Amino acid sequence: MKRKNIVFVISSLVLISVLGVYVFMYAIKNAKKYKIYEKEPLQTQIYTIWHVTTFEGGGKDRINYLKTIARENEKQNPNILYLIKEIQPEKLEDELSTSTPDMISFGYGVGEILLQHLEEIDETFLVRNDLVESAKFNNKIYAIPYILSGYAMITHNSQNTEFHVGTNDYVNPSIIYNELNLTPAQAETQYDAYRHFVYSKKAVLLGTARDVFRVSNLNSIGRTNAIISPVGSYTDLIQYFGLLKKDNVTTKFLKQVVQNENQKKLKDFSLFSTTDVELYNDGIYKDMEIALKTARKGNVFKK
């Protein structure tokens, strides 16, 4: 090949290379402009929360309380997603044998199962000391009480000869009725106990806050004329929040479930705060709120 031709070929190759680089850079620039090319998105972090309901009254409301906080957090942090799963208490042990959540909401009766999985908690935030004591084991705190409920004696304006109370494997209302020397008419669910009360003028009911809500509604429409008296001696109707994974995200969520701003929302569910926030001004719920301040609390980690 002649020298002139060699020079021409080399010059052409150089020109093609320069043009190739220019075209590539132009394409990248326009890809960014038209969003064909974007930076790699932030990786989504998924946090799991299990919710275990062990007592009757406001079960769905309690999980919705958590869902509300989770959704607000997701709006503020698009790269964090919370998956909330309801677990039946009788299936909790089996579930824990195959997987564990990052956080858990639970009540009395399953604390012994959870204790070995829970992280110790260093801060109690604004939660009342008497309630924090119910979440201690060997003087260490392993959960924070975040929702409170209680019992009430509900009677008709007549002679009461039948005592009804709901029973299950998790809460222990016998502590109350044994002190009153009462004996249940029969073993029954909480709803069956409520039904017996409604249909028998001779019945007296040891009810939960859900029964207070039901009977208050019946009183308001004239269906019953019941007397509702809060029990101030004892309660184990408490929902706790614990951490199985301890980092900035889970600690922040724990703090949020007991923030006064969120605790005030419990009034919408006829439940009670575990801080010193007063939710009610008068009526039966105010009476229950006062009674629960001095009621003994069962320890969630002991039978």
PDB file of C-alpha atoms in Angstrom:
ATOM      1  CA  MET A   1       0.000   0.000   0.000  1.00  0.00           C
ATOM      2  CA  LYS A   2       1.297   3.426  -0.899  1.00  0.00           C
ATOM      3  CA  ARG A   3       2.375   5.800   1.855  1.00  0.00           C
ATOM      4  CA  LYS A   4      -0.357   8.298   0.900  1.00  0.00           C
ATOM      5  CA  ASN A   5      -3.037   5.629   1.278  1.00  0.00           C
ATOM      6  CA  ILE A   6      -1.703   4.532   4.683  1.00  0.00           C
ATOM      7  CA  VAL A   7      -1.850   8.106   5.979  1.00  0.00           C
ATOM      8  CA  PHE A   8      -5.406   8.437   4.672  1.00  0.00           C
ATOM      9  CA  VAL A   9      -6.564   5.230   6.413  1.00  0.00           C
ATOM     10  CA  ILE A  10      -4.988   6.246   9.743  1.00  0.00           C
ATOM     11  CA  SER A  11      -6.500   9.733   9.561  1.00  0.00           C
ATOM     12  CA  SER A  12      -9.916   8.241   8.830  1.00  0.00           C
ATOM     13  CA  LEU A  13      -9.710   5.897  11.799  1.00  0.00           C
ATOM     14  CA  VAL A  14      -8.737   8.732  14.141  1.00  0.00           C
ATOM     15  CA  LEU A  15     -11.612  10.840  12.854  1.00  0.00           C
ATOM     16  CA  ILE A  16     -14.080   7.995  13.304  1.00  0.00           C
ATOM     17  CA  SER A  17     -12.864   7.439  16.889  1.00  0.00           C
ATOM     18  CA  VAL A  18     -13.256  11.121  17.779  1.00  0.00           C
ATOM     19  CA  LEU A  19     -16.727  11.217  16.263  1.00  0.00           C
ATOM     20  CA  GLY A  20     -17.650   8.021  18.146  1.00  0.00           C
ATOM     21  CA  VAL A  21     -16.669   9.539  21.482  1.00  0.00           C
ATOM     22  CA  TYR A  22     -18.606  12.716  20.676  1.00  0.00           C
ATOM     23  CA  VAL A  23     -21.727  10.793  19.667  1.00  0.00           C
ATOM     24  CA  PHE A  24     -21.541   8.658  22.825  1.00  0.00           C
ATOM     25  CA  MET A  25     -21.235  11.713  25.107  1.00  0.00           C
ATOM     26  CA  TYR A  26     -24.084  13.435  23.273  1.00  0.00           C
ATOM     27  CA  ALA A  27     -26.270  10.371  23.690  1.00  0.00           C
ATOM     28  CA  ILE A  28     -25.570  10.163  27.438  1.00  0.00           C
ATOM     29  CA  LYS A  29     -26.323  13.865  27.876  1.00  0.00           C
ATOM     30  CA  ASN A  30     -29.666  13.564  26.126  1.00  0.00           C
ATOM     31  CA  ALA A  31     -30.516  10.300  27.878  1.00  0.00           C
ATOM     32  CA  LYS A  32     -30.239  12.139  31.191  1.00  0.00           C
ATOM     33  CA  LYS A  33     -32.282  15.030  29.814  1.00  0.00           C
ATOM     34  CA  TYR A  34     -35.125  12.740  28.775  1.00  0.00           C
ATOM     35  CA  LYS A  35     -34.791  10.528  31.895  1.00  0.00           C
ATOM     36  CA  ILE A  36     -33.730   7.510  29.879  1.00  0.00           C
ATOM     37  CA  TYR A  37     -30.689   7.366  32.078  1.00  0.00           C
ATOM     38  CA  GLU A  38     -31.080   7.986  35.806  1.00  0.00           C
ATOM     39  CA  LYS A  39     -29.053   7.468  38.915  1.00  0.00           C
ATOM     40  CA  GLU A  40     -29.564   4.142  40.628  1.00  0.00           C
ATOM     41  CA  PRO A  41     -32.526   4.514  43.050  1.00  0.00           C
ATOM     42  CA  LEU A  42     -32.061   4.165  46.786  1.00  0.00           C
ATOM     43  CA  GLN A  43     -32.572   0.603  47.952  1.00  0.00           C
ATOM     44  CA  THR A  44     -35.814   0.114  49.865  1.00  0.00           C
ATOM     45  CA  GLN A  45     -35.416  -1.006  53.480  1.00  0.00           C
ATOM     46  CA  ILE A  46     -38.234  -3.260  54.687  1.00  0.00           C
ATOM     47  CA  TYR A  47     -39.090  -3.419  58.385  1.00  0.00           C
ATOM     48  CA  THR A  48     -41.528  -6.015  59.696  1.00  0.00           C
ATOM     49  CA  ILE A  49     -43.923  -5.514  62.599  1.00  0.00           C
ATOM     50  CA  TRP A  50     -45.965  -8.347  64.083  1.00  0.00           C
ATOM     51  CA  HIS A  51     -49.133  -7.539  65.997  1.00  0.00           C
ATOM     52  CA  VAL A  52     -50.395 -10.121  68.487  1.00  0.00           C
ATOM     53  CA  THR A  53     -53.834  -9.601  70.038  1.00  0.00           C
ATOM     54  CA  THR A  54     -54.404 -11.455  73.299  1.00  0.00           C
ATOM     55  CA  PHE A  55     -57.356  -9.559  74.770  1.00  0.00           C
ATOM     56  CA  GLU A  56     -60.801  -8.620  73.538  1.00  0.00           C
ATOM     57  CA  GLY A  57     -61.650  -5.006  72.816  1.00  0.00           C
ATOM     58  CA  GLY A  58     -60.202  -2.750  70.160  1.00  0.00           C
ATOM     59  CA  GLY A  59     -58.005  -5.363  68.486  1.00  0.00           C
ATOM     60  CA  LYS A  60     -58.414  -3.910  64.992  1.00  0.00           C
ATOM     61  CA  ASP A  61     -58.102  -0.394  66.360  1.00  0.00           C
ATOM     62  CA  ARG A  62     -54.778  -1.250  67.954  1.00  0.00           C
ATOM     63  CA  ILE A  63     -53.303  -2.546  64.692  1.00  0.00           C
ATOM     64  CA  ASN A  64     -54.720   0.458  62.808  1.00  0.00           C
ATOM     65  CA  TYR A  65     -52.966   2.726  65.305  1.00  0.00           C
ATOM     66  CA  LEU A  66     -49.657   1.152  64.255  1.00  0.00           C
ATOM     67  CA  LYS A  67     -50.551   1.308  60.569  1.00  0.00           C
ATOM     68  CA  THR A  68     -51.257   5.025  60.812  1.00  0.00           C
ATOM     69  CA  ILE A  69     -47.813   5.706  62.274  1.00  0.00           C
ATOM     70  CA  ALA A  70     -46.172   3.450  59.669  1.00  0.00           C
ATOM     71  CA  ARG A  71     -47.873   5.204  56.738  1.00  0.00           C
ATOM     72  CA  GLU A  72     -46.833   8.640  58.054  1.00  0.00           C
ATOM     73  CA  ASN A  73     -43.236   7.451  58.309  1.00  0.00           C
ATOM     74  CA  GLU A  74     -43.293   6.041  54.772  1.00  0.00           C
ATOM     75  CA  LYS A  75     -44.379   9.427  53.416  1.00  0.00           C
ATOM     76  CA  GLN A  76     -41.409  11.068  55.104  1.00  0.00           C
ATOM     77  CA  ASN A  77     -38.952   8.283  54.170  1.00  0.00           C
ATOM     78  CA  PRO A  78     -39.802   6.793  50.746  1.00  0.00           C
ATOM     79  CA  ASN A  79     -36.937   4.314  50.991  1.00  0.00           C
ATOM     80  CA  ILE A  80     -38.398   2.680  54.142  1.00  0.00           C
ATOM     81  CA  LEU A  81     -41.344   0.296  54.002  1.00  0.00           C
ATOM     82  CA  TYR A  82     -43.189  -1.202  57.001  1.00  0.00           C
ATOM     83  CA  LEU A  83     -44.928  -4.554  56.701  1.00  0.00           C
ATOM     84  CA  ILE A  84     -47.414  -5.127  59.523  1.00  0.00           C
ATOM     85  CA  LYS A  85     -48.674  -8.656  60.029  1.00  0.00           C
ATOM     86  CA  GLU A  86     -51.283  -9.866  62.504  1.00  0.00           C
ATOM     87  CA  ILE A  87     -50.287 -13.060  64.317  1.00  0.00           C
ATOM     88  CA  GLN A  88     -52.688 -15.238  66.299  1.00  0.00           C
ATOM     89  CA  PRO A  89     -51.273 -15.786  69.809  1.00  0.00           C
ATOM     90  CA  GLU A  90     -51.590 -19.567  69.623  1.00  0.00           C
ATOM     91  CA  LYS A  91     -49.422 -19.558  66.475  1.00  0.00           C
ATOM     92  CA  LEU A  92     -46.745 -17.179  67.745  1.00  0.00           C
ATOM     93  CA  GLU A  93     -44.285 -19.822  68.909  1.00  0.00           C
ATOM     94  CA  ASP A  94     -44.424 -21.659  65.577  1.00  0.00           C
ATOM     95  CA  GLU A  95     -43.977 -18.404  63.663  1.00  0.00           C
ATOM     96  CA  LEU A  96     -40.902 -17.519  65.715  1.00  0.00           C
ATOM     97  CA  SER A  97     -39.337 -20.883  64.939  1.00  0.00           C
ATOM     98  CA  THR A  98     -39.099 -19.951  61.254  1.00  0.00           C
ATOM     99  CA  SER A  99     -38.673 -16.159  61.255  1.00  0.00           C
ATOM    100  CA  THR A 100     -38.580 -13.121  63.516  1.00  0.00           C
ATOM    101  CA  PRO A 101     -39.906  -9.584  62.970  1.00  0.00           C
ATOM    102  CA  ASP A 102     -37.969  -6.380  63.569  1.00  0.00           C
ATOM    103  CA  MET A 103     -40.629  -5.087  65.986  1.00  0.00           C
ATOM    104  CA  ILE A 104     -43.593  -6.626  67.764  1.00  0.00           C
ATOM    105  CA  SER A 105     -46.804  -5.486  69.440  1.00  0.00           C
ATOM    106  CA  PHE A 106     -48.146  -7.951  72.007  1.00  0.00           C
ATOM    107  CA  GLY A 107     -50.231  -8.367  75.122  1.00  0.00           C
ATOM    108  CA  TYR A 108     -50.320 -10.360  78.319  1.00  0.00           C
ATOM    109  CA  GLY A 109     -49.949 -14.129  77.985  1.00  0.00           C
ATOM    110  CA  VAL A 110     -47.202 -14.394  75.349  1.00  0.00           C
ATOM    111  CA  GLY A 111     -44.411 -12.451  77.071  1.00  0.00           C
ATOM    112  CA  GLU A 112     -42.595 -15.578  78.236  1.00  0.00           C
ATOM    113  CA  ILE A 113     -42.402 -16.811  74.632  1.00  0.00           C
ATOM    114  CA  LEU A 114     -41.010 -13.490  73.398  1.00  0.00           C
ATOM    115  CA  LEU A 115     -38.576 -12.636  76.170  1.00  0.00           C
ATOM    116  CA  GLN A 116     -35.561 -14.467  74.718  1.00  0.00           C
ATOM    117  CA  HIS A 117     -35.987 -12.600  71.418  1.00  0.00           C
ATOM    118  CA  LEU A 118     -36.416  -9.042  72.720  1.00  0.00           C
ATOM    119  CA  GLU A 119     -33.742  -6.366  72.950  1.00  0.00           C
ATOM    120  CA  GLU A 120     -33.302  -4.506  76.202  1.00  0.00           C
ATOM    121  CA  ILE A 121     -34.725  -0.966  76.076  1.00  0.00           C
ATOM    122  CA  ASP A 122     -32.736   1.882  77.621  1.00  0.00           C
ATOM    123  CA  GLU A 123     -35.288   4.700  77.530  1.00  0.00           C
ATOM    124  CA  THR A 124     -38.884   4.789  78.783  1.00  0.00           C
ATOM    125  CA  PHE A 125     -39.851   8.082  77.100  1.00  0.00           C
ATOM    126  CA  LEU A 126     -42.981   9.542  78.787  1.00  0.00           C
ATOM    127  CA  VAL A 127     -44.601   6.253  79.838  1.00  0.00           C
ATOM    128  CA  ARG A 128     -45.893   6.077  83.414  1.00  0.00           C
ATOM    129  CA  ASN A 129     -43.580   4.303  85.841  1.00  0.00           C
ATOM    130  CA  ASP A 130     -46.279   1.943  87.139  1.00  0.00           C
ATOM    131  CA  LEU A 131     -46.777   0.662  83.594  1.00  0.00           C
ATOM    132  CA  VAL A 132     -43.073   0.405  82.817  1.00  0.00           C
ATOM    133  CA  GLU A 133     -42.715  -1.846  85.874  1.00  0.00           C
ATOM    134  CA  SER A 134     -45.076  -4.341  84.211  1.00  0.00           C
ATOM    135  CA  ALA A 135     -42.575  -4.749  81.357  1.00  0.00           C
ATOM    136  CA  LYS A 136     -39.498  -5.477  83.456  1.00  0.00           C
ATOM    137  CA  PHE A 137     -37.703  -8.776  83.852  1.00  0.00           C
ATOM    138  CA  ASN A 138     -34.779  -8.999  86.282  1.00  0.00           C
ATOM    139  CA  ASN A 139     -34.986  -5.198  86.598  1.00  0.00           C
ATOM    140  CA  LYS A 140     -34.422  -4.725  82.871  1.00  0.00           C
ATOM    141  CA  ILE A 141     -37.001  -3.275  80.472  1.00  0.00           C
ATOM    142  CA  TYR A 142     -37.807  -5.397  77.430  1.00  0.00           C
ATOM    143  CA  ALA A 143     -40.932  -3.670  76.107  1.00  0.00           C
ATOM    144  CA  ILE A 144     -42.826  -0.405  76.397  1.00  0.00           C
ATOM    145  CA  PRO A 145     -46.581  -0.313  77.213  1.00  0.00           C
ATOM    146  CA  TYR A 146     -48.275   1.858  74.602  1.00  0.00           C
ATOM    147  CA  ILE A 147     -52.016   1.152  74.895  1.00  0.00           C
ATOM    148  CA  LEU A 148     -54.002   0.678  78.096  1.00  0.00           C
ATOM    149  CA  SER A 149     -57.459  -0.758  78.713  1.00  0.00           C
ATOM    150  CA  GLY A 150     -59.374  -2.037  81.700  1.00  0.00           C
ATOM    151  CA  TYR A 151     -62.268  -3.961  83.216  1.00  0.00           C
ATOM    152  CA  ALA A 152     -65.647  -2.823  84.516  1.00  0.00           C
ATOM    153  CA  MET A 153     -68.442  -4.426  86.557  1.00  0.00           C
ATOM    154  CA  ILE A 154     -71.717  -4.042  84.666  1.00  0.00           C
ATOM    155  CA  THR A 155     -75.023  -4.708  86.434  1.00  0.00           C
ATOM    156  CA  HIS A 156     -78.760  -4.333  85.843  1.00  0.00           C
ATOM    157  CA  ASN A 157     -80.996  -2.411  88.210  1.00  0.00           C
ATOM    158  CA  SER A 158     -82.227  -5.643  89.752  1.00  0.00           C
ATOM    159  CA  GLN A 159     -81.029  -8.476  91.952  1.00  0.00           C
ATOM    160  CA  ASN A 160     -77.991 -10.078  90.330  1.00  0.00           C
ATOM    161  CA  THR A 161     -77.559 -13.800  90.842  1.00  0.00           C
ATOM    162  CA  GLU A 162     -75.578 -14.867  87.747  1.00  0.00           C
ATOM    163  CA  PHE A 163     -71.975 -13.818  87.252  1.00  0.00           C
ATOM    164  CA  HIS A 164     -70.515 -13.856  83.737  1.00  0.00           C
ATOM    165  CA  VAL A 165     -66.987 -13.210  82.506  1.00  0.00           C
ATOM    166  CA  GLY A 166     -65.080 -14.121  79.373  1.00  0.00           C
ATOM    167  CA  THR A 167     -62.107 -16.431  79.741  1.00  0.00           C
ATOM    168  CA  ASN A 168     -59.117 -17.243  77.532  1.00  0.00           C
ATOM    169  CA  ASP A 169     -55.580 -18.532  77.890  1.00  0.00           C
ATOM    170  CA  TYR A 170     -53.916 -15.112  77.967  1.00  0.00           C
ATOM    171  CA  VAL A 171     -55.523 -12.654  80.385  1.00  0.00           C
ATOM    172  CA  ASN A 172     -56.408 -13.376  84.007  1.00  0.00           C
ATOM    173  CA  PRO A 173     -59.637 -11.683  85.205  1.00  0.00           C
ATOM    174  CA  SER A 174     -59.903 -14.324  87.962  1.00  0.00           C
ATOM    175  CA  ILE A 175     -57.605 -12.068  89.996  1.00  0.00           C
ATOM    176  CA  ILE A 176     -60.541  -9.623  90.112  1.00  0.00           C
ATOM    177  CA  TYR A 177     -63.493 -11.913  90.645  1.00  0.00           C
ATOM    178  CA  ASN A 178     -61.734 -14.112  93.212  1.00  0.00           C
ATOM    179  CA  GLU A 179     -61.163 -10.999  95.324  1.00  0.00           C
ATOM    180  CA  LEU A 180     -64.901 -10.307  95.073  1.00  0.00           C
ATOM    181  CA  ASN A 181     -65.833 -13.926  95.941  1.00  0.00           C
ATOM    182  CA  LEU A 182     -67.645 -14.352  92.642  1.00  0.00           C
ATOM    183  CA  THR A 183     -67.889 -17.596  90.695  1.00  0.00           C
ATOM    184  CA  PRO A 184     -68.578 -17.604  86.939  1.00  0.00           C
ATOM    185  CA  ALA A 185     -71.832 -19.231  85.892  1.00  0.00           C
ATOM    186  CA  GLN A 186     -69.977 -21.107  83.150  1.00  0.00           C
ATOM    187  CA  ALA A 187     -66.899 -20.989  80.939  1.00  0.00           C
ATOM    188  CA  GLU A 188     -67.570 -18.731  77.969  1.00  0.00           C
ATOM    189  CA  THR A 189     -66.054 -16.268  75.564  1.00  0.00           C
ATOM    190  CA  GLN A 190     -66.181 -12.565  76.307  1.00  0.00           C
ATOM    191  CA  TYR A 191     -68.878 -12.023  73.684  1.00  0.00           C
ATOM    192  CA  ASP A 192     -71.007 -14.885  75.055  1.00  0.00           C
ATOM    193  CA  ALA A 193     -70.679 -13.402  78.536  1.00  0.00           C
ATOM    194  CA  TYR A 194     -71.895 -10.067  77.154  1.00  0.00           C
ATOM    195  CA  ARG A 195     -74.851 -11.748  75.430  1.00  0.00           C
ATOM    196  CA  HIS A 196     -75.898 -13.495  78.637  1.00  0.00           C
ATOM    197  CA  PHE A 197     -75.843 -10.142  80.407  1.00  0.00           C
ATOM    198  CA  VAL A 198     -78.013  -8.475  77.766  1.00  0.00           C
ATOM    199  CA  TYR A 199     -80.657 -11.204  77.761  1.00  0.00           C
ATOM    200  CA  SER A 200     -80.833 -11.900  81.502  1.00  0.00           C
ATOM    201  CA  LYS A 201     -81.840  -9.271  84.029  1.00  0.00           C
ATOM    202  CA  LYS A 202     -80.290 -11.422  86.750  1.00  0.00           C
ATOM    203  CA  ALA A 203     -76.825 -11.310  85.192  1.00  0.00           C
ATOM    204  CA  VAL A 204     -73.791  -9.276  86.211  1.00  0.00           C
ATOM    205  CA  LEU A 205     -70.861  -8.932  83.828  1.00  0.00           C
ATOM    206  CA  LEU A 206     -67.172  -8.424  84.395  1.00  0.00           C
ATOM    207  CA  GLY A 207     -66.533  -6.746  81.056  1.00  0.00           C
ATOM    208  CA  THR A 208     -63.732  -5.169  79.078  1.00  0.00           C
ATOM    209  CA  ALA A 209     -63.713  -1.682  77.549  1.00  0.00           C
ATOM    210  CA  ARG A 210     -65.421  -3.214  74.504  1.00  0.00           C
ATOM    211  CA  ASP A 211     -68.344  -4.286  76.716  1.00  0.00           C
ATOM    212  CA  VAL A 212     -68.452  -0.786  78.214  1.00  0.00           C
ATOM    213  CA  PHE A 213     -68.811   0.586  74.690  1.00  0.00           C
ATOM    214  CA  ARG A 214     -71.532  -1.932  73.786  1.00  0.00           C
ATOM    215  CA  VAL A 215     -73.590  -1.444  76.941  1.00  0.00           C
ATOM    216  CA  SER A 216     -73.209   2.347  76.858  1.00  0.00           C
ATOM    217  CA  ASN A 217     -74.739   2.294  73.387  1.00  0.00           C
ATOM    218  CA  LEU A 218     -77.608   0.080  74.598  1.00  0.00           C
ATOM    219  CA  ASN A 219     -78.207   2.451  77.510  1.00  0.00           C
ATOM    220  CA  SER A 220     -78.332   5.419  75.148  1.00  0.00           C
ATOM    221  CA  ILE A 221     -81.144   3.870  73.089  1.00  0.00           C
ATOM    222  CA  GLY A 222     -83.058   2.599  76.114  1.00  0.00           C
ATOM    223  CA  ARG A 223     -82.353  -1.079  75.432  1.00  0.00           C
ATOM    224  CA  THR A 224     -80.771  -1.466  78.877  1.00  0.00           C
ATOM    225  CA  ASN A 225     -80.488   0.605  82.020  1.00  0.00           C
ATOM    226  CA  ALA A 226     -77.209  -0.809  83.233  1.00  0.00           C
ATOM    227  CA  ILE A 227     -74.846   0.515  85.873  1.00  0.00           C
ATOM    228  CA  ILE A 228     -71.188   0.516  84.776  1.00  0.00           C
ATOM    229  CA  SER A 229     -68.516   0.662  87.482  1.00  0.00           C
ATOM    230  CA  PRO A 230     -64.804   0.722  86.537  1.00  0.00           C
ATOM    231  CA  VAL A 231     -62.558  -1.837  88.234  1.00  0.00           C
ATOM    232  CA  GLY A 232     -59.690  -0.041  89.910  1.00  0.00           C
ATOM    233  CA  SER A 233     -58.007  -3.047  91.530  1.00  0.00           C
ATOM    234  CA  TYR A 234     -56.234  -4.744  88.592  1.00  0.00           C
ATOM    235  CA  THR A 235     -55.727  -4.802  84.833  1.00  0.00           C
ATOM    236  CA  ASP A 236     -53.725  -6.902  82.399  1.00  0.00           C
ATOM    237  CA  LEU A 237     -55.383  -5.378  79.328  1.00  0.00           C
ATOM    238  CA  ILE A 238     -52.220  -3.668  78.117  1.00  0.00           C
ATOM    239  CA  GLN A 239     -50.551  -3.655  74.711  1.00  0.00           C
ATOM    240  CA  TYR A 240     -46.737  -3.571  74.614  1.00  0.00           C
ATOM    241  CA  PHE A 241     -44.185  -2.749  71.928  1.00  0.00           C
ATOM    242  CA  GLY A 242     -40.838  -4.495  71.757  1.00  0.00           C
ATOM    243  CA  LEU A 243     -37.776  -4.539  69.504  1.00  0.00           C
ATOM    244  CA  LEU A 244     -36.136  -7.633  68.080  1.00  0.00           C
ATOM    245  CA  LYS A 245     -33.849  -5.462  65.970  1.00  0.00           C
ATOM    246  CA  LYS A 246     -32.375  -2.329  67.481  1.00  0.00           C
ATOM    247  CA  ASP A 247     -31.355   0.503  65.156  1.00  0.00           C
ATOM    248  CA  ASN A 248     -32.304   4.137  64.505  1.00  0.00           C
ATOM    249  CA  VAL A 249     -35.455   3.209  62.563  1.00  0.00           C
ATOM    250  CA  THR A 250     -36.937   0.790  65.108  1.00  0.00           C
ATOM    251  CA  THR A 251     -36.013   3.004  68.062  1.00  0.00           C
ATOM    252  CA  LYS A 252     -37.695   5.957  66.372  1.00  0.00           C
ATOM    253  CA  PHE A 253     -40.859   3.917  65.763  1.00  0.00           C
ATOM    254  CA  LEU A 254     -40.925   2.826  69.403  1.00  0.00           C
ATOM    255  CA  LYS A 255     -40.686   6.453  70.478  1.00  0.00           C
ATOM    256  CA  GLN A 256     -43.502   7.436  68.129  1.00  0.00           C
ATOM    257  CA  VAL A 257     -46.032   4.921  69.489  1.00  0.00           C
ATOM    258  CA  VAL A 258     -45.857   6.668  72.889  1.00  0.00           C
ATOM    259  CA  GLN A 259     -45.543  10.271  71.714  1.00  0.00           C
ATOM    260  CA  ASN A 260     -48.310  12.414  73.199  1.00  0.00           C
ATOM    261  CA  GLU A 261     -49.367  13.553  69.733  1.00  0.00           C
ATOM    262  CA  ASN A 262     -50.131   9.939  68.762  1.00  0.00           C
ATOM    263  CA  GLN A 263     -51.414   8.887  72.187  1.00  0.00           C
ATOM    264  CA  LYS A 264     -54.197  11.481  71.913  1.00  0.00           C
ATOM    265  CA  LYS A 265     -55.581   9.518  68.947  1.00  0.00           C
ATOM    266  CA  LEU A 266     -56.439   6.606  71.272  1.00  0.00           C
ATOM    267  CA  LYS A 267     -59.550   8.509  72.335  1.00  0.00           C
ATOM    268  CA  ASP A 268     -60.988   7.775  68.885  1.00  0.00           C
ATOM    269  CA  PHE A 269     -60.803   4.051  69.742  1.00  0.00           C
ATOM    270  CA  SER A 270     -62.161   4.301  73.334  1.00  0.00           C
ATOM    271  CA  LEU A 271     -58.761   3.217  74.651  1.00  0.00           C
ATOM    272  CA  PHE A 272     -56.416   4.813  77.178  1.00  0.00           C
ATOM    273  CA  SER A 273     -52.964   6.379  77.118  1.00  0.00           C
ATOM    274  CA  THR A 274     -49.922   4.930  78.874  1.00  0.00           C
ATOM    275  CA  THR A 275     -48.475   8.422  79.374  1.00  0.00           C
ATOM    276  CA  ASP A 276     -49.903  11.164  81.586  1.00  0.00           C
ATOM    277  CA  VAL A 277     -52.063  12.472  78.742  1.00  0.00           C
ATOM    278  CA  GLU A 278     -55.688  12.751  79.872  1.00  0.00           C
ATOM    279  CA  LEU A 279     -58.032  11.838  77.017  1.00  0.00           C
ATOM    280  CA  TYR A 280     -61.481  12.159  78.591  1.00  0.00           C
ATOM    281  CA  ASN A 281     -63.307  15.017  80.328  1.00  0.00           C
ATOM    282  CA  ASP A 282     -66.308  13.206  81.812  1.00  0.00           C
ATOM    283  CA  GLY A 283     -68.500  10.110  81.675  1.00  0.00           C
ATOM    284  CA  ILE A 284     -67.654   6.436  82.090  1.00  0.00           C
ATOM    285  CA  TYR A 285     -64.395   6.645  80.144  1.00  0.00           C
ATOM    286  CA  LYS A 286     -63.146   9.407  82.415  1.00  0.00           C
ATOM    287  CA  ASP A 287     -64.029   7.212  85.399  1.00  0.00           C
ATOM    288  CA  MET A 288     -62.100   4.309  83.854  1.00  0.00           C
ATOM    289  CA  GLU A 289     -59.147   6.575  83.073  1.00  0.00           C
ATOM    290  CA  ILE A 290     -58.950   7.589  86.735  1.00  0.00           C
ATOM    291  CA  ALA A 291     -59.382   4.005  87.995  1.00  0.00           C
ATOM    292  CA  LEU A 292     -56.591   2.707  85.756  1.00  0.00           C
ATOM    293  CA  LYS A 293     -54.055   5.079  87.304  1.00  0.00           C
ATOM    294  CA  THR A 294     -54.082   3.145  90.576  1.00  0.00           C
ATOM    295  CA  ALA A 295     -54.934  -0.363  89.321  1.00  0.00           C
ATOM    296  CA  ARG A 296     -52.319  -3.082  89.854  1.00  0.00           C
ATOM    297  CA  LYS A 297     -50.809  -4.277  86.596  1.00  0.00           C
ATOM    298  CA  GLY A 298     -49.867  -7.813  85.700  1.00  0.00           C
ATOM    299  CA  ASN A 299     -46.280  -8.409  84.603  1.00  0.00           C
ATOM    300  CA  VAL A 300     -46.275  -9.225  80.904  1.00  0.00           C
ATOM    301  CA  PHE A 301     -43.345 -11.629  81.229  1.00  0.00           C
ATOM    302  CA  LYS A 302     -44.788 -13.734  84.047  1.00  0.00           C
ATOM    303  CA  LYS A 303     -47.868 -15.918  84.323  1.00  0.00           C
TER     304      LYS A 303
END
